[in-house]
Tab-separated table of C-alpha atoms and ligand atoms in Angstrom:
chain	number	residue	atom	x	y	z
A	1	MET	CA	0.000	0.000	0.000
A	2	LEU	CA	1.041	3.582	-0.579
A	3	VAL	CA	0.552	5.038	2.913
A	4	HIS	CA	-0.083	8.800	2.753
A	5	GLU	CA	-0.570	9.178	6.525
A	6	THR	CA	-0.402	6.803	9.481
A	7	GLU	CA	-2.468	8.906	11.977
A	8	PRO	CA	-5.113	8.956	10.771
A	9	TYR	CA	-4.436	5.988	8.491
A	10	ASN	CA	-4.841	6.956	4.818
A	11	ALA	CA	-3.565	4.588	2.152
A	12	GLU	CA	-4.199	3.548	-1.433
A	13	PRO	CA	-3.027	0.380	-3.219
A	14	PRO	CA	-0.695	0.411	-6.240
A	15	PRO	CA	-2.908	1.035	-9.312
A	16	GLY	CA	-2.378	-2.517	-10.618
A	17	ALA	CA	-4.213	-3.868	-7.538
A	18	LEU	CA	-7.425	-2.394	-8.964
A	19	LEU	CA	-7.421	-4.557	-12.119
A	20	ALA	CA	-9.587	-7.243	-10.456
A	21	GLN	CA	-13.345	-6.677	-10.359
A	22	LEU	CA	-13.444	-7.181	-6.565
A	23	THR	CA	-10.651	-5.634	-4.499
A	24	PRO	CA	-9.094	-8.022	-1.920
A	25	LEU	CA	-9.521	-6.657	1.618
A	26	ASP	CA	-5.790	-6.193	2.181
A	27	THR	CA	-5.522	-3.819	-0.784
A	28	PHE	CA	-8.850	-1.965	-0.355
A	29	TYR	CA	-8.067	1.755	0.070
A	30	GLY	CA	-8.448	3.219	3.558
A	31	ARG	CA	-9.675	6.742	4.270
A	32	ASN	CA	-9.954	7.935	7.864
A	33	HIS	CA	-10.425	11.223	9.704
A	34	GLY	CA	-9.541	9.892	13.153
A	35	PRO	CA	-8.182	6.800	14.915
A	36	ILE	CA	-9.767	3.451	14.023
A	37	PRO	CA	-12.047	2.520	16.957
A	38	ARG	CA	-12.109	-1.048	18.296
A	39	ILE	CA	-15.725	-1.865	19.135
A	40	ASP	CA	-16.975	-4.873	21.124
A	41	PRO	CA	-19.725	-6.222	18.816
A	42	ALA	CA	-21.506	-7.891	21.755
A	43	ARG	CA	-22.053	-4.547	23.505
A	44	TRP	CA	-22.579	-2.444	20.397
A	45	ARG	CA	-26.093	-1.146	19.584
A	46	LEU	CA	-27.353	0.831	16.597
A	47	ARG	CA	-29.710	3.662	17.549
A	48	VAL	CA	-32.361	4.837	15.057
A	49	ASP	CA	-34.068	8.074	16.109
A	50	GLY	CA	-35.299	11.518	15.009
A	51	LEU	CA	-38.403	11.742	12.814
A	52	VAL	CA	-39.553	8.161	13.367
A	53	ASP	CA	-42.666	6.832	15.160
A	54	HIS	CA	-40.611	4.590	17.441
A	55	ALA	CA	-36.886	4.902	18.058
A	56	LEU	CA	-34.964	1.607	17.816
A	57	GLU	CA	-31.909	0.132	19.480
A	58	LEU	CA	-30.652	-2.884	17.599
A	59	SER	CA	-27.827	-5.350	18.170
A	60	ILE	CA	-26.114	-7.048	15.233
A	61	ASP	CA	-28.048	-10.251	16.012
A	62	GLU	CA	-31.353	-8.352	15.960
A	63	LEU	CA	-30.467	-6.765	12.609
A	64	ARG	CA	-29.701	-10.202	11.186
A	65	ARG	CA	-32.891	-11.741	12.629
A	66	ARG	CA	-35.371	-9.002	11.789
A	67	PHE	CA	-34.392	-8.045	8.243
A	68	PRO	CA	-33.638	-10.000	5.056
A	69	GLU	CA	-29.968	-10.206	4.150
A	70	ARG	CA	-28.973	-8.537	0.926
A	71	LYS	CA	-25.715	-8.642	-1.073
A	72	LEU	CA	-24.551	-6.050	-3.549
A	73	VAL	CA	-21.337	-5.357	-5.462
A	74	ALA	CA	-20.523	-1.642	-5.283
A	75	THR	CA	-17.489	0.590	-5.770
A	76	LEU	CA	-16.523	3.067	-3.053
A	77	GLN	CA	-14.678	6.134	-4.207
A	78	CYS	CA	-13.253	8.977	-2.141
A	79	ALA	CA	-14.166	12.463	-3.344
A	80	GLY	CA	-10.421	13.203	-3.064
A	81	ASN	CA	-9.481	10.502	-5.601
A	82	ARG	CA	-6.951	11.875	-8.136
A	83	ARG	CA	-6.379	15.031	-6.102
A	84	ALA	CA	-2.642	14.732	-6.942
A	85	ASP	CA	-3.419	15.788	-10.526
A	86	LEU	CA	-5.185	18.919	-9.240
A	87	MET	CA	-2.175	19.684	-7.026
A	88	GLU	CA	0.106	19.637	-10.063
A	89	PHE	CA	-1.945	22.496	-11.456
A	90	ARG	CA	-2.090	24.419	-8.158
A	91	ASP	CA	-1.113	23.355	-4.627
A	92	ILE	CA	-3.723	22.205	-2.088
A	93	PRO	CA	-2.094	22.457	1.350
A	94	GLY	CA	-3.069	20.080	4.152
A	95	GLN	CA	-4.911	17.528	2.002
A	96	VAL	CA	-3.931	13.958	1.118
A	97	PRO	CA	-2.367	13.786	-2.405
A	98	TRP	CA	-4.428	10.812	-3.582
A	99	GLY	CA	-3.485	9.145	-6.841
A	100	PRO	CA	-6.042	7.177	-8.898
A	101	ALA	CA	-6.521	4.387	-6.323
A	102	ALA	CA	-8.623	6.034	-3.580
A	103	THR	CA	-11.350	3.722	-4.835
A	104	SER	CA	-12.072	-0.007	-4.524
A	105	THR	CA	-14.905	-2.467	-5.074
A	106	ALA	CA	-16.402	-5.066	-2.732
A	107	CYS	CA	-19.393	-7.368	-2.491
A	108	TRP	CA	-21.194	-5.992	0.568
A	109	SER	CA	-23.581	-8.014	2.778
A	110	GLY	CA	-26.046	-6.536	5.216
A	111	VAL	CA	-29.581	-5.213	5.330
A	112	ARG	CA	-31.364	-2.495	3.405
A	113	LEU	CA	-31.414	0.826	5.222
A	114	ALA	CA	-34.976	1.205	3.847
A	115	ASP	CA	-36.118	-1.900	5.770
A	116	VAL	CA	-34.717	-0.578	9.054
A	117	LEU	CA	-36.279	2.864	8.508
A	118	ALA	CA	-39.646	1.272	7.675
A	119	SER	CA	-39.558	-0.735	10.889
A	120	ALA	CA	-38.892	2.475	12.872
A	121	GLY	CA	-41.876	4.125	11.145
A	122	LEU	CA	-40.156	6.865	9.163
A	123	ARG	CA	-42.313	10.014	9.246
A	124	ARG	CA	-43.295	11.890	6.146
A	125	GLU	CA	-41.447	15.086	7.213
A	126	ALA	CA	-38.125	13.219	7.201
A	127	ALA	CA	-36.229	14.649	4.234
A	128	HIS	CA	-32.676	13.606	5.188
A	129	ILE	CA	-31.159	10.589	6.919
A	130	ALA	CA	-28.065	11.383	8.969
A	131	PHE	CA	-25.388	8.882	10.027
A	132	THR	CA	-22.972	9.223	12.953
A	133	GLY	CA	-19.852	7.119	13.439
A	134	THR	CA	-17.929	6.290	16.609
A	135	ASP	CA	-14.488	7.598	15.640
A	136	VAL	CA	-13.535	11.035	16.955
A	137	SER	CA	-11.799	13.353	14.483
A	138	GLN	CA	-9.316	15.971	15.675
A	139	GLN	CA	-9.928	17.841	12.414
A	140	THR	CA	-12.951	19.554	13.958
A	141	ASP	CA	-13.023	22.023	16.826
A	142	PRO	CA	-14.066	20.652	19.278
A	143	PRO	CA	-13.161	17.083	18.208
A	144	ALA	CA	-16.331	15.219	17.138
A	145	PRO	CA	-17.412	11.927	15.565
A	146	PHE	CA	-17.426	11.633	11.766
A	147	GLY	CA	-20.867	11.828	10.138
A	148	GLY	CA	-22.903	12.888	7.142
A	149	SER	CA	-26.309	12.471	5.521
A	150	VAL	CA	-28.112	11.608	2.316
A	151	PRO	CA	-31.572	12.748	1.213
A	152	ALA	CA	-34.398	10.390	2.222
A	153	ALA	CA	-35.051	9.446	-1.424
A	154	LYS	CA	-31.530	8.021	-1.723
A	155	ALA	CA	-31.630	6.472	1.763
A	156	LEU	CA	-34.826	4.596	0.838
A	157	SER	CA	-33.484	3.263	-2.460
A	158	ASP	CA	-32.853	-0.451	-2.774
A	159	GLU	CA	-29.083	-0.221	-3.058
A	160	VAL	CA	-28.272	1.560	0.217
A	161	LEU	CA	-27.087	-0.992	2.787
A	162	LEU	CA	-26.033	-1.288	6.403
A	163	ALA	CA	-23.196	-3.745	5.858
A	164	TRP	CA	-21.459	-6.198	8.208
A	165	ALA	CA	-19.415	-8.112	5.599
A	166	MET	CA	-17.146	-7.413	2.614
A	167	ASN	CA	-16.333	-10.085	0.036
A	168	ASP	CA	-18.028	-12.646	2.331
A	169	GLU	CA	-15.625	-11.889	5.176
A	170	PRO	CA	-16.590	-10.070	8.389
A	171	LEU	CA	-16.157	-6.306	7.992
A	172	PRO	CA	-12.573	-5.507	9.116
A	173	ALA	CA	-12.095	-2.928	11.906
A	174	ALA	CA	-10.419	-0.562	9.404
A	175	HIS	CA	-13.518	-0.586	7.197
A	176	GLY	CA	-16.101	0.075	9.900
A	177	ALA	CA	-16.809	-3.044	12.003
A	178	PRO	CA	-19.267	-3.994	13.288
A	179	LEU	CA	-21.512	-2.044	10.869
A	180	ARG	CA	-21.106	0.619	8.194
A	181	VAL	CA	-23.330	2.407	5.724
A	182	VAL	CA	-22.760	1.732	2.006
A	183	VAL	CA	-24.227	4.431	-0.252
A	184	PRO	CA	-23.484	3.140	-3.777
A	185	GLY	CA	-22.879	5.798	-6.421
A	186	TRP	CA	-22.247	8.558	-3.848
A	187	ILE	CA	-18.935	9.901	-2.567
A	188	GLY	CA	-17.263	7.579	-0.043
A	189	ALA	CA	-17.701	10.112	2.781
A	190	ARG	CA	-21.429	9.301	2.990
A	191	SER	CA	-20.685	5.601	3.639
A	192	VAL	CA	-20.172	6.177	7.361
A	193	LYS	CA	-18.089	3.533	9.164
A	194	TRP	CA	-18.471	2.339	12.804
A	195	LEU	CA	-22.090	3.426	12.565
A	196	GLN	CA	-23.698	4.151	15.924
A	197	ARG	CA	-26.684	6.338	15.119
A	198	ILE	CA	-29.146	6.975	12.277
A	199	THR	CA	-31.266	10.124	12.656
A	200	ALA	CA	-34.178	11.152	10.444
A	201	ARG	CA	-34.278	14.953	10.019
A	202	THR	CA	-35.838	17.763	8.006
A	203	GLU	CA	-32.372	19.186	7.167
A	204	PRO	CA	-29.047	17.629	6.068
A	205	SER	CA	-26.647	16.501	8.803
A	206	ASP	CA	-24.989	19.354	10.715
A	207	ASN	CA	-21.840	17.229	11.097
A	208	TYR	CA	-18.697	19.141	10.099
A	209	PHE	CA	-17.883	16.628	7.352
A	210	GLN	CA	-21.255	17.007	5.614
A	211	THR	CA	-20.264	20.426	4.234
A	212	GLU	CA	-16.484	19.895	4.389
A	213	TYR	CA	-17.041	17.577	1.425
A	214	SER	CA	-18.010	20.400	-0.926
A	215	ILE	CA	-16.636	22.159	-3.984
A	216	LEU	CA	-15.638	25.672	-2.977
A	217	PRO	CA	-15.182	28.369	-5.616
A	218	PRO	CA	-11.499	28.614	-6.682
A	219	GLU	CA	-10.948	31.930	-4.881
A	220	ALA	CA	-12.394	30.766	-1.513
A	221	ASP	CA	-10.182	30.184	1.529
A	222	PRO	CA	-11.148	26.788	3.010
A	223	ARG	CA	-10.128	27.971	6.520
A	224	THR	CA	-12.705	30.752	6.557
A	225	ALA	CA	-15.377	29.319	4.222
A	226	ALA	CA	-18.882	29.011	5.680
A	227	PRO	CA	-20.837	25.740	5.276
A	228	GLY	CA	-23.109	27.289	2.649
A	229	ASP	CA	-20.267	28.600	0.442
A	230	GLY	CA	-19.725	25.375	-1.466
A	231	ILE	CA	-21.585	22.814	-3.541
A	232	THR	CA	-22.167	19.909	-1.139
A	233	LEU	CA	-21.037	16.696	-2.793
A	234	GLY	CA	-23.380	13.744	-3.219
A	235	PRO	CA	-23.389	11.540	-6.338
A	236	ILE	CA	-19.953	10.617	-7.720
A	237	ALA	CA	-18.886	12.473	-10.878
A	238	LEU	CA	-18.229	10.487	-14.087
A	239	HIS	CA	-14.682	9.287	-13.636
A	240	CYS	CA	-11.923	7.415	-15.466
A	241	ALA	CA	-8.331	6.432	-14.613
A	242	ILE	CA	-5.419	4.598	-16.226
A	243	LEU	CA	-4.095	1.612	-14.212
A	244	GLN	CA	-1.507	0.246	-16.682
A	245	PRO	CA	1.208	0.915	-17.787
A	246	ASP	CA	2.879	2.409	-14.707
A	247	ARG	CA	3.218	6.167	-14.428
A	248	ASP	CA	6.577	7.329	-15.881
A	249	ALA	CA	7.252	3.797	-17.200
A	250	ARG	CA	10.075	3.219	-19.710
A	251	LEU	CA	8.714	0.913	-22.404
A	252	PRO	CA	9.696	-0.374	-25.843
A	253	ALA	CA	7.984	1.663	-28.595
A	254	GLY	CA	5.205	-0.226	-30.387
A	255	PRO	CA	2.054	-2.044	-29.231
A	256	THR	CA	1.328	-1.586	-25.523
A	257	GLU	CA	-1.673	-2.716	-23.512
A	258	VAL	CA	-3.378	0.181	-21.698
A	259	THR	CA	-6.021	-0.611	-19.056
A	260	GLY	CA	-8.080	1.279	-16.536
A	261	TYR	CA	-11.413	1.680	-14.813
A	262	ALA	CA	-14.321	4.068	-15.299
A	263	LEU	CA	-17.276	4.796	-13.051
A	264	ALA	CA	-20.320	6.886	-13.920
A	265	GLY	CA	-21.836	7.412	-10.460
A	266	GLU	CA	-25.426	7.298	-9.159
A	267	ASP	CA	-27.701	5.451	-11.614
A	268	ARG	CA	-25.742	6.101	-14.816
A	269	THR	CA	-23.312	3.714	-16.510
A	270	VAL	CA	-20.164	4.260	-18.593
A	271	ALA	CA	-20.961	4.152	-22.315
A	272	ARG	CA	-17.561	4.736	-23.958
A	273	VAL	CA	-13.905	5.288	-23.107
A	274	ASP	CA	-11.562	7.012	-25.591
A	275	VAL	CA	-7.806	6.556	-25.271
A	276	SER	CA	-5.039	8.562	-26.970
A	277	PRO	CA	-1.387	7.464	-27.432
A	278	ASP	CA	-0.185	10.971	-28.311
A	279	ASN	CA	-1.663	13.581	-25.955
A	280	GLY	CA	-4.938	13.863	-27.874
A	281	GLY	CA	-3.547	13.824	-31.443
A	282	SER	CA	-5.531	10.659	-32.189
A	283	TRP	CA	-8.075	8.605	-30.235
A	284	THR	CA	-9.292	4.998	-30.212
A	285	HIS	CA	-12.264	3.460	-28.425
A	286	ALA	CA	-11.271	1.032	-25.692
A	287	ASP	CA	-12.982	-2.329	-25.106
A	288	LEU	CA	-15.286	-1.582	-22.195
A	289	ASP	CA	-16.740	-4.174	-19.810
A	290	ALA	CA	-20.542	-4.263	-19.608
A	291	PRO	CA	-21.796	-2.751	-16.354
A	292	GLU	CA	-22.389	-5.296	-13.562
A	293	ASN	CA	-24.778	-2.715	-12.084
A	294	PRO	CA	-24.710	1.099	-12.074
A	295	TRP	CA	-22.872	1.176	-8.730
A	296	THR	CA	-19.766	-0.698	-9.877
A	297	TRP	CA	-16.765	0.364	-11.912
A	298	GLN	CA	-16.270	-0.885	-15.466
A	299	HIS	CA	-12.786	-1.869	-16.594
A	300	TRP	CA	-11.546	-1.057	-20.099
A	301	ARG	CA	-8.505	-1.997	-22.177
A	302	THR	CA	-6.948	-1.332	-25.542
A	303	THR	CA	-3.653	-1.837	-27.349
A	304	LEU	CA	-1.984	1.393	-28.441
A	305	THR	CA	1.003	1.743	-30.732
A	306	LEU	CA	3.292	4.049	-28.790
A	307	PRO	CA	5.786	6.294	-30.606
A	308	ALA	CA	9.470	6.414	-29.583
A	309	GLY	CA	10.307	9.207	-27.157
A	310	GLU	CA	8.249	10.807	-24.427
A	311	THR	CA	4.501	10.733	-24.727
A	312	GLU	CA	1.370	11.484	-22.734
A	313	LEU	CA	-1.373	8.832	-22.763
A	314	LEU	CA	-4.889	10.193	-22.246
A	315	ALA	CA	-8.196	8.523	-21.386
A	316	ARG	CA	-11.658	10.057	-21.137
A	317	ALA	CA	-15.070	8.555	-20.367
A	318	TRP	CA	-18.594	9.204	-21.649
A	319	ASP	CA	-21.662	8.171	-19.671
A	320	SER	CA	-25.054	6.770	-20.637
A	321	THR	CA	-26.542	10.302	-20.769
A	322	GLY	CA	-23.911	11.430	-23.331
A	323	ALA	CA	-21.940	13.542	-20.842
A	324	VAL	CA	-18.143	13.525	-21.219
A	325	GLU	CA	-15.442	14.373	-18.669
A	326	PRO	CA	-13.894	17.869	-18.621
A	327	GLU	CA	-10.500	18.121	-20.306
A	328	SER	CA	-8.144	19.583	-17.731
A	329	PRO	CA	-7.606	19.791	-13.959
A	330	ALA	CA	-7.515	23.577	-14.425
A	331	THR	CA	-11.239	23.623	-15.267
A	332	VAL	CA	-12.244	21.725	-12.131
A	333	TRP	CA	-9.588	22.878	-9.607
A	334	ASN	CA	-11.148	23.712	-6.228
A	335	PRO	CA	-9.547	24.673	-2.877
A	336	ARG	CA	-10.199	21.355	-1.085
A	337	GLY	CA	-9.352	19.294	-4.159
A	338	TYR	CA	-12.504	17.242	-4.566
A	339	ALA	CA	-14.161	15.481	-7.507
A	340	ASN	CA	-11.303	15.713	-10.011
A	341	ASN	CA	-12.895	13.993	-12.975
A	342	SER	CA	-10.778	15.537	-15.707
A	343	TRP	CA	-9.243	13.349	-18.434
A	344	ALA	CA	-6.683	10.892	-17.104
A	345	GLY	CA	-3.136	11.521	-18.289
A	346	LEU	CA	-0.067	9.323	-17.935
A	347	HIS	CA	3.480	10.161	-18.937
A	348	VAL	CA	5.630	7.359	-20.417
A	349	THR	CA	8.959	7.175	-22.245
A	350	CYS	CA	9.420	4.714	-25.112
A	351	HIS	CA	12.714	3.487	-26.544
A	352	THR	CA	13.326	1.754	-29.878
B	401	MTE	N1	-16.835	6.934	10.728
B	401	MTE	C1	-16.175	7.248	9.589
B	401	MTE	N2	-16.703	6.897	8.418
B	401	MTE	C2	-16.067	7.198	7.263
B	401	MTE	C3	-14.852	7.912	7.250
B	401	MTE	C4	-14.296	8.267	8.514
B	401	MTE	O1	-13.214	8.872	8.620
B	401	MTE	N3	-14.982	7.916	9.661
B	401	MTE	N4	-14.259	8.243	6.063
B	401	MTE	C5	-15.171	8.319	4.915
B	401	MTE	C6	-14.515	8.516	3.644
B	401	MTE	S1	-14.060	10.107	3.261
B	401	MTE	C7	-14.386	7.507	2.735
B	401	MTE	S2	-13.773	7.812	1.202
B	401	MTE	C8	-14.764	6.124	3.086
B	401	MTE	C9	-13.576	5.194	2.981
B	401	MTE	O2	-13.934	3.884	3.308
B	401	MTE	P1	-12.796	2.782	3.483
B	401	MTE	O3	-11.766	3.304	4.430
B	401	MTE	O4	-13.489	1.560	3.962
B	401	MTE	O5	-12.212	2.567	2.104
B	401	MTE	O6	-15.277	6.005	4.406
B	401	MTE	C10	-16.056	7.096	4.821
B	401	MTE	N5	-16.647	6.794	6.112
B	402	MO	MO1	-13.469	10.188	1.118
């Protein structure tokens, strides 16, 4: 793993680890805002409260007994994925310089959030469902648990899970044991780990991280920005990255296999990926995997004939609505460095 920080632990795998459809647990990226809590599952209870007819307190056994188990393959992606490319355009102090691997895919097992909310008697006025974790982040003043919310319409959709297993193994402590939220198609920050409380509200969560995950205008100062100054992030932006060859590789000129992943976010799918061997001089369409479901990345591959000398490979994705990614990090640069979905570029040198 490429460890960006040890406290809190923030690490991404080498890009090649993302070539498999499901990411093994030991190479699944880790994104934390505080120390990883160790929770005794026997004493742990989930509280469901706020705008519900009857508040609930549920143990893991009760969750398993009362609700049908559901499994779903879904990609998690940090809103900071590919921030390093934004930083090359203009520095972003104090933020993790994520490469293209702050994203991973697992088969999640758990129960539908909708089933739990129905059993609590969700009231009609509930417009947002807020999640609170157990970990305490020193990033806020005073230190507070990590949290966030999604609108009720998303929370009630079939794909949103409260998960206790990944790839048929018990959820590891680093990924939120005993229970985490999985909000497929939305930025990773809404998939709250070490879940302890679900609150139905009229307004979005007032947790610091709900609005921290927002796109500020380029001229804003993140230290003095008010919560309402930015565009609060929700659904993932259409996204594409190159996994092979390695960045700055030295290769023989000629045919070279180029592979990567693309993810459309929310309920869209990736429809086409274009790849260029010569910094946009010419383009070919990559072979693109059919979508497993809208919540999961699609891998793509093509063989390019690379010229001798230095060259910049490019890749860009189109989604099922016909939208295409923006060309350069300069267009999407923002002070906290979120949602960089500009064309992927990779520098390589080829010898004859
Ligand atoms: N309680 C809690 N949940 C959290 C976080 C956190 O720091 N604390 N980080 C969030 C962010 S920003 C991301 S991208 C994902 C990362 O999940 P992972 O570490 O399992 O890959 O968890 C989200 N849930
Ligand atoms: Mo994240």
